[in-house]
Amino acid sequence: MPIAKQGWELHVQRLGMQKKGTLTRTYGTYQVYINGVRRTELSGHICETIGPGDNSEKDNGKRVEAKIYPLWTQFGSTYRTIDYSEDLVTPGKLHMPGVLLRSTGKRTGILIHPGHPPKLYLSSIGCFNPTKPLTSKDVMDFWDSRTRVIALIESLKAFAPEAFARKASTRIEGASVVVEGEPMNVLSDAKLSEAALVSLRPAPTTPTPPTPSTQIDLLAETLGALDRSGQSVSKLHVSYLDSTSLASVNVEFHAAAMALPPPAATSRELRLGQKMPDQSEISVCGPILKKIRRGDPEFGSLVENLNDDIVFKDEERTGADRMMSARLRDGLNRLAVHVLAEWPGVKLRVTEAWDENNEHHGASLHYEGRAADVTTSPRDGEKLGRLGQLAVDAGLDWVFFEDSMHIHVSVRR
């Protein structure tokens, strides 16, 4: 059942059944398309109950039929599309994030929601549990699954914000789930990887002539590239040859992050529990790809922050708190300048950056060195609100006044 290439479409391709002892589940892949354009960051695998698909009987324990279903926001006792729990410590804390499928015949309460305790091999009766790749023996990771559901919700919110304007079940106009396949075969793990790759491979399309870029498009691309560089720009001059061609781009960067002028004195500060911007961390910074460990190839992408104007707690005595992505290092270095300017004699203090000891929830950006918990040295809880605002001023991508002990900051990849 092909996608319509119109609106927001979640394409679910069923691959077959997985078995582990007496446990059985349907296993497949998912991929989001917006107006036919594949969103590679919104893809993965998905678990359902056993087949065949059947919508003729309520609570029959089987998967839903292969067809197209409209999407609605959900407000139930267990799952919600808005105001779901932000507890990042307790797995399965209510309410969990979820989105509702309608037009399911006599079936009710069919949702896209995380796989959660106590049944992590399968956590649904006809619902969909997004997940990372799994062999037949693997159980789902709640934090990974939760992250994936939230990413879908944030994408839907950006696509149809009017559906999220009120806290009542509302049709998300133009959004649907396309479910394909009714396989009953048991998948062997040896064939699983190949089947998954084939199902996620983009379908061949007839090439179309490229659409000429406009000046606005070119300017947007230029600004996006500068933003991704993580460097602070002091001056930007763009010249155009014509309406579809760039002539030149001249950029002047600050000589170093430490050379940034401190912000003007101000009384602005964050409130306890406030986020800047007021969105979920994953929607701003993106989910983690993996937990980076020493010895992994990805460990080489981390840098050591040796800034003498920052105090590192280093309670593990391993130097882990100094390890972070280059973008986070540059942001913290800018913040350190602002702290010294705001409070002479006071330094920025990092209590946690890269985590190699599994001390955070399963989807934490600390595992990729893209998040840090900060306070001041000497510690002063009265300064945290202002420190949070200084972090915003310093250009950290996401700032959260998490509790009375610290400010949480994170950056994009």
Coordinates of C-alpha atoms in Angstrom, one line a residue:
M1 CA 0.0 0.0 0.0
P2 CA 2.0 3.0 -1.2
I3 CA 1.9 6.4 0.5
A4 CA -0.2 9.1 -1.1
K5 CA 2.8 11.6 -1.0
Q6 CA 0.4 14.2 0.6
G7 CA 0.5 15.5 4.1
W8 CA 2.2 13.8 7.0
E9 CA 2.4 10.1 6.6
L10 CA 3.9 7.4 8.9
H11 CA 4.5 4.4 6.7
V12 CA 4.6 1.1 8.7
Q13 CA 6.0 -1.9 6.7
R14 CA 5.5 -5.2 8.5
L15 CA 8.3 -7.7 8.0
G16 CA 7.1 -10.7 9.9
M17 CA 6.8 -12.3 13.3
Q18 CA 9.5 -12.7 16.0
K19 CA 9.4 -15.4 18.6
K20 CA 11.1 -15.8 22.0
G21 CA 9.9 -18.8 23.9
T22 CA 6.2 -18.4 24.4
L23 CA 6.4 -14.7 23.3
T24 CA 5.5 -13.6 19.8
R25 CA 5.2 -10.2 18.2
T26 CA 4.9 -8.6 14.8
Y27 CA 8.1 -6.7 13.8
G28 CA 8.5 -4.1 11.1
T29 CA 9.8 -0.7 10.1
Y30 CA 8.5 2.8 10.2
Q31 CA 9.3 5.9 8.1
V32 CA 7.8 9.4 8.1
Y33 CA 7.1 11.3 4.8
I34 CA 6.0 14.9 4.6
N35 CA 4.4 15.6 1.2
G36 CA 6.3 12.6 -0.1
V37 CA 9.7 13.7 1.2
R38 CA 11.3 11.1 3.4
R39 CA 12.4 12.4 6.8
T40 CA 15.4 10.2 7.6
E41 CA 15.6 11.2 11.2
L42 CA 12.0 9.9 11.8
S43 CA 12.5 6.2 11.0
G44 CA 13.2 3.0 12.8
H45 CA 11.5 -0.3 13.7
I46 CA 8.2 -1.0 15.3
C47 CA 6.6 -3.8 17.3
E48 CA 2.9 -4.9 17.3
T49 CA 0.9 -7.8 18.5
I50 CA 0.5 -11.0 16.5
G51 CA -1.5 -11.2 13.3
P52 CA -3.5 -11.4 11.2
G53 CA -4.9 -7.9 11.1
D54 CA -8.5 -7.8 12.4
N55 CA -10.6 -4.8 13.3
S56 CA -13.9 -6.7 13.6
E57 CA -13.8 -7.4 17.3
K58 CA -13.0 -5.2 20.3
D59 CA -9.9 -6.1 22.3
N60 CA -9.2 -9.2 20.2
G61 CA -5.4 -9.0 20.9
K62 CA -4.5 -9.0 17.2
R63 CA -2.8 -6.3 15.2
V64 CA -4.9 -3.9 13.2
E65 CA -5.7 -4.4 9.5
A66 CA -3.3 -3.1 6.9
K67 CA -4.9 0.1 5.7
I68 CA -4.7 3.9 6.2
Y69 CA -5.7 5.4 9.5
P70 CA -6.2 9.1 10.4
L71 CA -4.2 10.5 13.4
W72 CA -5.7 12.3 16.4
T73 CA -4.3 13.7 19.6
Q74 CA -4.8 11.5 22.6
F75 CA -5.9 12.4 26.2
G76 CA -6.4 9.2 28.2
S77 CA -5.5 7.9 31.6
T78 CA -2.2 6.3 30.4
Y79 CA -1.1 8.1 27.2
R80 CA -1.3 11.8 26.2
T81 CA -0.1 13.8 23.2
I82 CA 0.2 16.9 25.3
D83 CA 1.4 17.3 28.9
Y84 CA 2.9 13.8 29.1
S85 CA 5.3 13.1 32.0
E86 CA 8.7 14.7 31.8
D87 CA 10.1 12.4 34.5
L88 CA 13.4 11.3 33.1
V89 CA 14.2 8.9 36.0
T90 CA 11.2 6.6 36.4
P91 CA 10.5 4.4 33.3
G92 CA 6.9 4.3 32.4
K93 CA 5.9 7.2 34.6
L94 CA 2.3 8.3 33.7
H95 CA 1.3 10.0 31.5
M96 CA 3.4 8.5 28.7
P97 CA 3.4 10.1 25.2
G98 CA 1.1 8.7 22.6
V99 CA -0.9 9.5 19.4
L100 CA -4.3 8.0 18.6
L101 CA -5.3 6.1 15.4
R102 CA -9.0 6.4 14.4
S103 CA -11.2 4.6 11.9
T104 CA -10.1 1.3 13.4
G105 CA -13.5 -0.4 13.2
K106 CA -14.7 -2.0 16.5
R107 CA -11.1 -1.6 17.8
T108 CA -10.6 1.3 20.3
G109 CA -7.6 2.8 21.9
I110 CA -5.1 2.0 19.1
L111 CA -2.1 4.2 19.6
I112 CA 1.5 4.8 18.8
H113 CA 3.1 4.7 22.2
P114 CA 6.4 3.6 23.9
G115 CA 7.3 0.1 24.8
H116 CA 7.3 0.2 28.6
P117 CA 7.7 -1.9 31.7
P118 CA 6.7 -4.4 32.8
K119 CA 6.3 -6.0 29.3
L120 CA 9.2 -4.8 27.2
Y121 CA 9.1 -7.6 24.7
L122 CA 5.7 -6.2 23.6
S123 CA 3.6 -3.4 25.3
S124 CA 0.5 -3.3 23.2
I125 CA -2.8 -4.9 22.3
G126 CA -3.0 -3.8 18.7
C127 CA -0.9 -0.6 19.2
F128 CA 2.5 0.4 17.7
N129 CA 5.7 0.6 19.8
P130 CA 8.5 2.3 17.9
T131 CA 12.0 1.0 18.7
K132 CA 15.6 0.6 17.6
P133 CA 16.5 -2.5 15.7
L134 CA 15.8 -5.7 17.7
T135 CA 16.6 -9.4 17.3
S136 CA 14.0 -11.9 18.2
K137 CA 15.6 -12.2 21.7
D138 CA 15.8 -8.5 22.4
V139 CA 13.4 -6.5 24.5
M140 CA 12.6 -2.8 23.9
D141 CA 14.4 0.0 25.7
F142 CA 11.8 2.3 27.2
W143 CA 13.8 5.5 26.9
D144 CA 14.7 4.8 23.3
S145 CA 11.1 4.1 22.5
R146 CA 9.8 7.2 24.4
T147 CA 12.3 9.3 22.5
R148 CA 11.0 8.0 19.2
V149 CA 7.4 8.7 20.1
I150 CA 8.2 12.2 21.2
A151 CA 10.0 12.9 18.0
L152 CA 6.9 11.8 16.0
I153 CA 4.7 14.1 18.2
E154 CA 7.0 17.1 17.8
S155 CA 7.0 16.6 14.0
L156 CA 3.2 16.4 14.0
K157 CA 3.0 19.5 16.1
A158 CA 5.2 21.4 13.7
F159 CA 3.1 20.1 10.7
A160 CA -0.3 20.9 12.2
P161 CA 0.0 23.2 15.3
E162 CA -3.7 24.0 15.3
A163 CA -4.5 20.4 16.4
F164 CA -2.4 21.0 19.5
A165 CA -4.1 24.2 20.6
R166 CA -6.5 22.5 23.0
K167 CA -6.3 19.6 25.4
A168 CA -9.0 17.4 23.9
S169 CA -8.7 14.7 21.3
T170 CA -8.5 16.5 18.0
R171 CA -8.0 15.4 14.4
I172 CA -4.5 16.1 13.1
E173 CA -5.5 17.3 9.7
G174 CA -3.5 15.8 6.9
A175 CA -1.7 13.3 9.1
S176 CA -2.1 9.5 8.8
V177 CA -0.6 6.1 9.3
V178 CA -0.2 3.8 6.3
V179 CA 0.1 0.2 7.4
E180 CA 1.3 -2.2 4.8
G181 CA 1.6 -6.0 4.9
E182 CA -0.1 -9.0 6.6
P183 CA 2.9 -11.3 7.0
M184 CA 2.6 -14.4 9.2
N185 CA 6.0 -15.9 8.6
V186 CA 8.5 -16.1 11.5
L187 CA 11.6 -14.0 10.9
S188 CA 15.0 -15.5 11.4
D189 CA 17.6 -13.1 12.7
A190 CA 19.9 -14.0 9.9
K191 CA 17.5 -12.6 7.3
L192 CA 16.2 -9.8 9.5
S193 CA 18.9 -7.2 8.7
E194 CA 18.5 -7.7 5.0
A195 CA 14.7 -7.4 5.1
A196 CA 14.9 -4.3 7.2
L197 CA 17.3 -2.6 4.9
V198 CA 15.2 -3.4 1.9
S199 CA 12.0 -2.0 3.6
L200 CA 13.7 1.2 4.6
R201 CA 15.3 1.8 1.2
P202 CA 13.7 4.7 -0.7
A203 CA 11.4 3.6 -3.5
P204 CA 12.8 4.4 -6.9
T205 CA 11.3 7.6 -8.3
T206 CA 11.3 9.3 -11.6
P207 CA 13.9 12.1 -11.5
T208 CA 12.5 15.6 -11.7
P209 CA 14.3 18.7 -12.8
P210 CA 15.7 20.6 -9.8
T211 CA 13.7 23.7 -8.8
P212 CA 15.9 26.8 -9.0
S213 CA 16.7 28.3 -5.6
T214 CA 15.4 31.7 -4.7
Q215 CA 17.4 34.3 -2.9
I216 CA 15.5 33.5 0.3
D217 CA 16.4 29.8 -0.1
L218 CA 20.0 30.6 -0.6
L219 CA 20.1 32.9 2.4
A220 CA 18.4 30.3 4.6
E221 CA 21.0 27.7 3.5
T222 CA 23.8 30.1 4.3
L223 CA 22.5 30.9 7.8
G224 CA 21.8 27.2 8.5
A225 CA 25.4 26.4 7.6
L226 CA 26.8 29.1 9.9
D227 CA 24.5 28.0 12.7
R228 CA 25.7 24.4 12.4
S229 CA 29.3 25.5 12.5
G230 CA 28.9 26.5 16.1
Q231 CA 31.1 29.6 15.7
S232 CA 30.2 33.1 16.7
V233 CA 29.7 35.4 13.7
S234 CA 30.5 39.1 14.0
K235 CA 29.7 40.2 10.5
L236 CA 28.0 38.6 7.5
H237 CA 27.8 40.0 3.9
V238 CA 26.0 38.1 1.1
S239 CA 26.0 39.2 -2.5
Y240 CA 23.8 37.7 -5.2
L241 CA 24.6 37.3 -8.9
D242 CA 20.9 37.0 -9.8
S243 CA 17.7 35.6 -8.3
T244 CA 19.0 32.0 -8.3
S245 CA 22.8 32.4 -7.9
L246 CA 25.1 33.5 -5.1
A247 CA 28.0 35.7 -6.0
S248 CA 29.9 35.8 -2.7
V249 CA 29.6 35.2 1.0
N250 CA 31.9 37.1 3.4
V251 CA 31.9 36.0 7.0
E252 CA 33.8 37.5 9.9
F253 CA 34.0 35.3 13.0
H254 CA 35.0 36.3 16.5
A255 CA 38.6 35.6 17.0
A256 CA 37.8 33.1 19.8
A257 CA 34.9 32.3 22.0
M258 CA 36.7 34.0 24.9
A259 CA 36.8 37.2 23.0
L260 CA 33.0 37.7 23.1
P261 CA 32.0 40.8 24.9
P262 CA 30.1 40.0 28.1
P263 CA 26.3 40.7 28.1
A264 CA 25.1 43.9 29.5
A265 CA 24.0 43.7 33.2
T266 CA 20.4 42.8 33.5
S267 CA 18.0 41.4 36.0
R268 CA 16.6 38.8 33.6
E269 CA 16.6 35.2 34.9
L270 CA 14.9 31.9 34.4
R271 CA 12.2 30.5 36.7
L272 CA 12.6 27.1 38.3
G273 CA 11.2 24.5 35.8
Q274 CA 11.5 26.9 32.8
K275 CA 12.9 25.8 29.5
M276 CA 14.4 28.0 26.8
P277 CA 13.2 27.5 24.2
D278 CA 9.9 26.2 25.6
Q279 CA 10.0 22.9 23.7
S280 CA 11.2 19.4 24.4
E281 CA 14.9 18.9 24.4
I282 CA 14.7 16.3 21.7
S283 CA 12.8 18.6 19.3
V284 CA 15.5 21.3 19.7
C285 CA 18.7 19.2 19.9
G286 CA 17.7 15.8 18.4
P287 CA 17.9 12.4 19.9
I288 CA 21.0 10.5 20.7
L289 CA 22.3 7.9 18.2
K290 CA 24.2 5.8 20.7
K291 CA 25.8 5.8 24.1
I292 CA 29.4 6.7 23.4
R293 CA 31.9 4.6 25.4
R294 CA 35.7 4.8 25.7
G295 CA 37.2 2.9 22.8
D296 CA 34.2 3.5 20.5
P297 CA 35.1 5.3 17.2
E298 CA 32.7 8.0 18.2
F299 CA 34.8 8.7 21.4
G300 CA 37.3 10.4 19.1
S301 CA 34.7 13.1 18.2
L302 CA 34.6 14.3 21.9
V303 CA 37.0 17.0 23.0
E304 CA 38.6 17.8 26.3
N305 CA 37.6 21.2 27.8
L306 CA 40.8 22.6 29.4
N307 CA 39.4 26.0 30.2
D308 CA 40.9 27.3 33.4
D309 CA 37.9 29.6 34.0
I310 CA 35.6 26.6 34.5
V311 CA 35.6 24.3 37.6
F312 CA 35.0 20.7 36.8
K313 CA 33.6 18.5 39.6
D314 CA 35.2 15.3 38.3
E315 CA 33.8 13.2 41.1
E316 CA 34.6 10.0 39.1
R317 CA 38.3 11.1 38.9
T318 CA 38.3 10.0 35.3
G319 CA 38.2 13.4 33.6
A320 CA 34.8 12.5 32.1
D321 CA 33.3 15.8 33.1
R322 CA 35.8 17.6 30.8
M323 CA 34.8 15.4 27.8
M324 CA 32.1 16.8 25.5
S325 CA 31.2 17.7 21.9
A326 CA 33.0 20.6 20.4
R327 CA 29.8 22.6 20.1
L328 CA 29.1 22.1 23.8
R329 CA 32.7 23.1 24.7
D330 CA 32.4 26.3 22.8
G331 CA 29.0 27.1 24.4
L332 CA 30.4 26.5 27.9
N333 CA 33.4 28.6 27.2
R334 CA 31.2 31.5 26.2
L335 CA 29.1 31.0 29.3
A336 CA 32.2 31.1 31.4
V337 CA 33.0 34.6 30.1
H338 CA 29.5 35.8 30.9
V339 CA 29.7 34.3 34.5
L340 CA 33.0 36.1 35.2
A341 CA 31.6 39.4 33.9
E342 CA 28.4 39.0 35.9
W343 CA 30.0 38.0 39.2
P344 CA 33.7 38.9 39.5
G345 CA 35.6 36.2 41.3
V346 CA 32.9 33.6 40.5
K347 CA 33.5 30.8 38.0
L348 CA 31.2 28.4 36.0
R349 CA 31.1 24.9 37.5
V350 CA 30.4 21.8 35.5
T351 CA 29.0 19.0 37.7
E352 CA 28.4 16.5 34.8
A353 CA 29.0 16.4 31.1
W354 CA 29.8 13.2 29.2
D355 CA 28.4 10.2 31.1
E356 CA 30.2 6.9 30.8
N357 CA 28.7 5.3 34.0
N358 CA 25.0 5.1 33.0
E359 CA 23.9 7.6 35.6
H360 CA 21.2 9.2 33.5
H361 CA 18.0 8.0 31.8
G362 CA 18.4 5.9 28.7
A363 CA 18.1 8.6 26.1
S364 CA 20.1 11.3 27.9
L365 CA 22.3 13.6 25.7
H366 CA 24.9 13.3 28.4
Y367 CA 25.8 9.9 26.8
E368 CA 26.9 11.7 23.6
G369 CA 28.6 14.6 25.4
R370 CA 26.0 17.0 24.2
A371 CA 24.6 18.0 27.7
A372 CA 26.0 19.4 30.8
D373 CA 24.8 20.2 34.3
V374 CA 26.2 23.5 35.6
T375 CA 26.2 25.8 38.6
T376 CA 28.5 28.4 40.0
S377 CA 31.7 28.1 42.0
P378 CA 31.3 28.9 44.9
R379 CA 27.9 27.3 44.7
D380 CA 25.0 29.6 45.3
G381 CA 21.4 28.5 44.6
E382 CA 20.3 32.2 44.4
K383 CA 22.4 32.6 41.3
L384 CA 20.9 29.7 39.3
G385 CA 18.0 31.6 37.7
R386 CA 20.4 34.3 36.4
L387 CA 22.9 31.6 35.4
G388 CA 20.2 30.0 33.2
Q389 CA 19.5 33.3 31.4
L390 CA 23.3 33.7 30.9
A391 CA 23.4 30.3 29.3
V392 CA 20.6 31.4 26.9
D393 CA 22.6 34.6 26.2
A394 CA 25.7 32.5 25.5
G395 CA 24.0 30.6 22.8
L396 CA 23.5 27.1 24.3
D397 CA 20.8 25.5 22.2
W398 CA 18.5 24.3 25.1
V399 CA 18.5 25.5 28.7
F400 CA 16.5 24.0 31.5
F401 CA 16.3 25.3 35.1
E402 CA 15.9 21.6 36.1
D403 CA 16.0 21.8 39.9
S404 CA 17.3 23.8 42.9
M405 CA 20.8 22.3 42.4
H406 CA 21.7 23.0 38.8
I407 CA 20.9 24.2 35.3
H408 CA 20.8 21.7 32.5
V409 CA 22.1 22.8 29.1
S410 CA 22.4 20.9 25.8
V411 CA 23.4 21.4 22.2
R412 CA 22.5 20.1 18.8
R413 CA 24.8 17.6 17.1

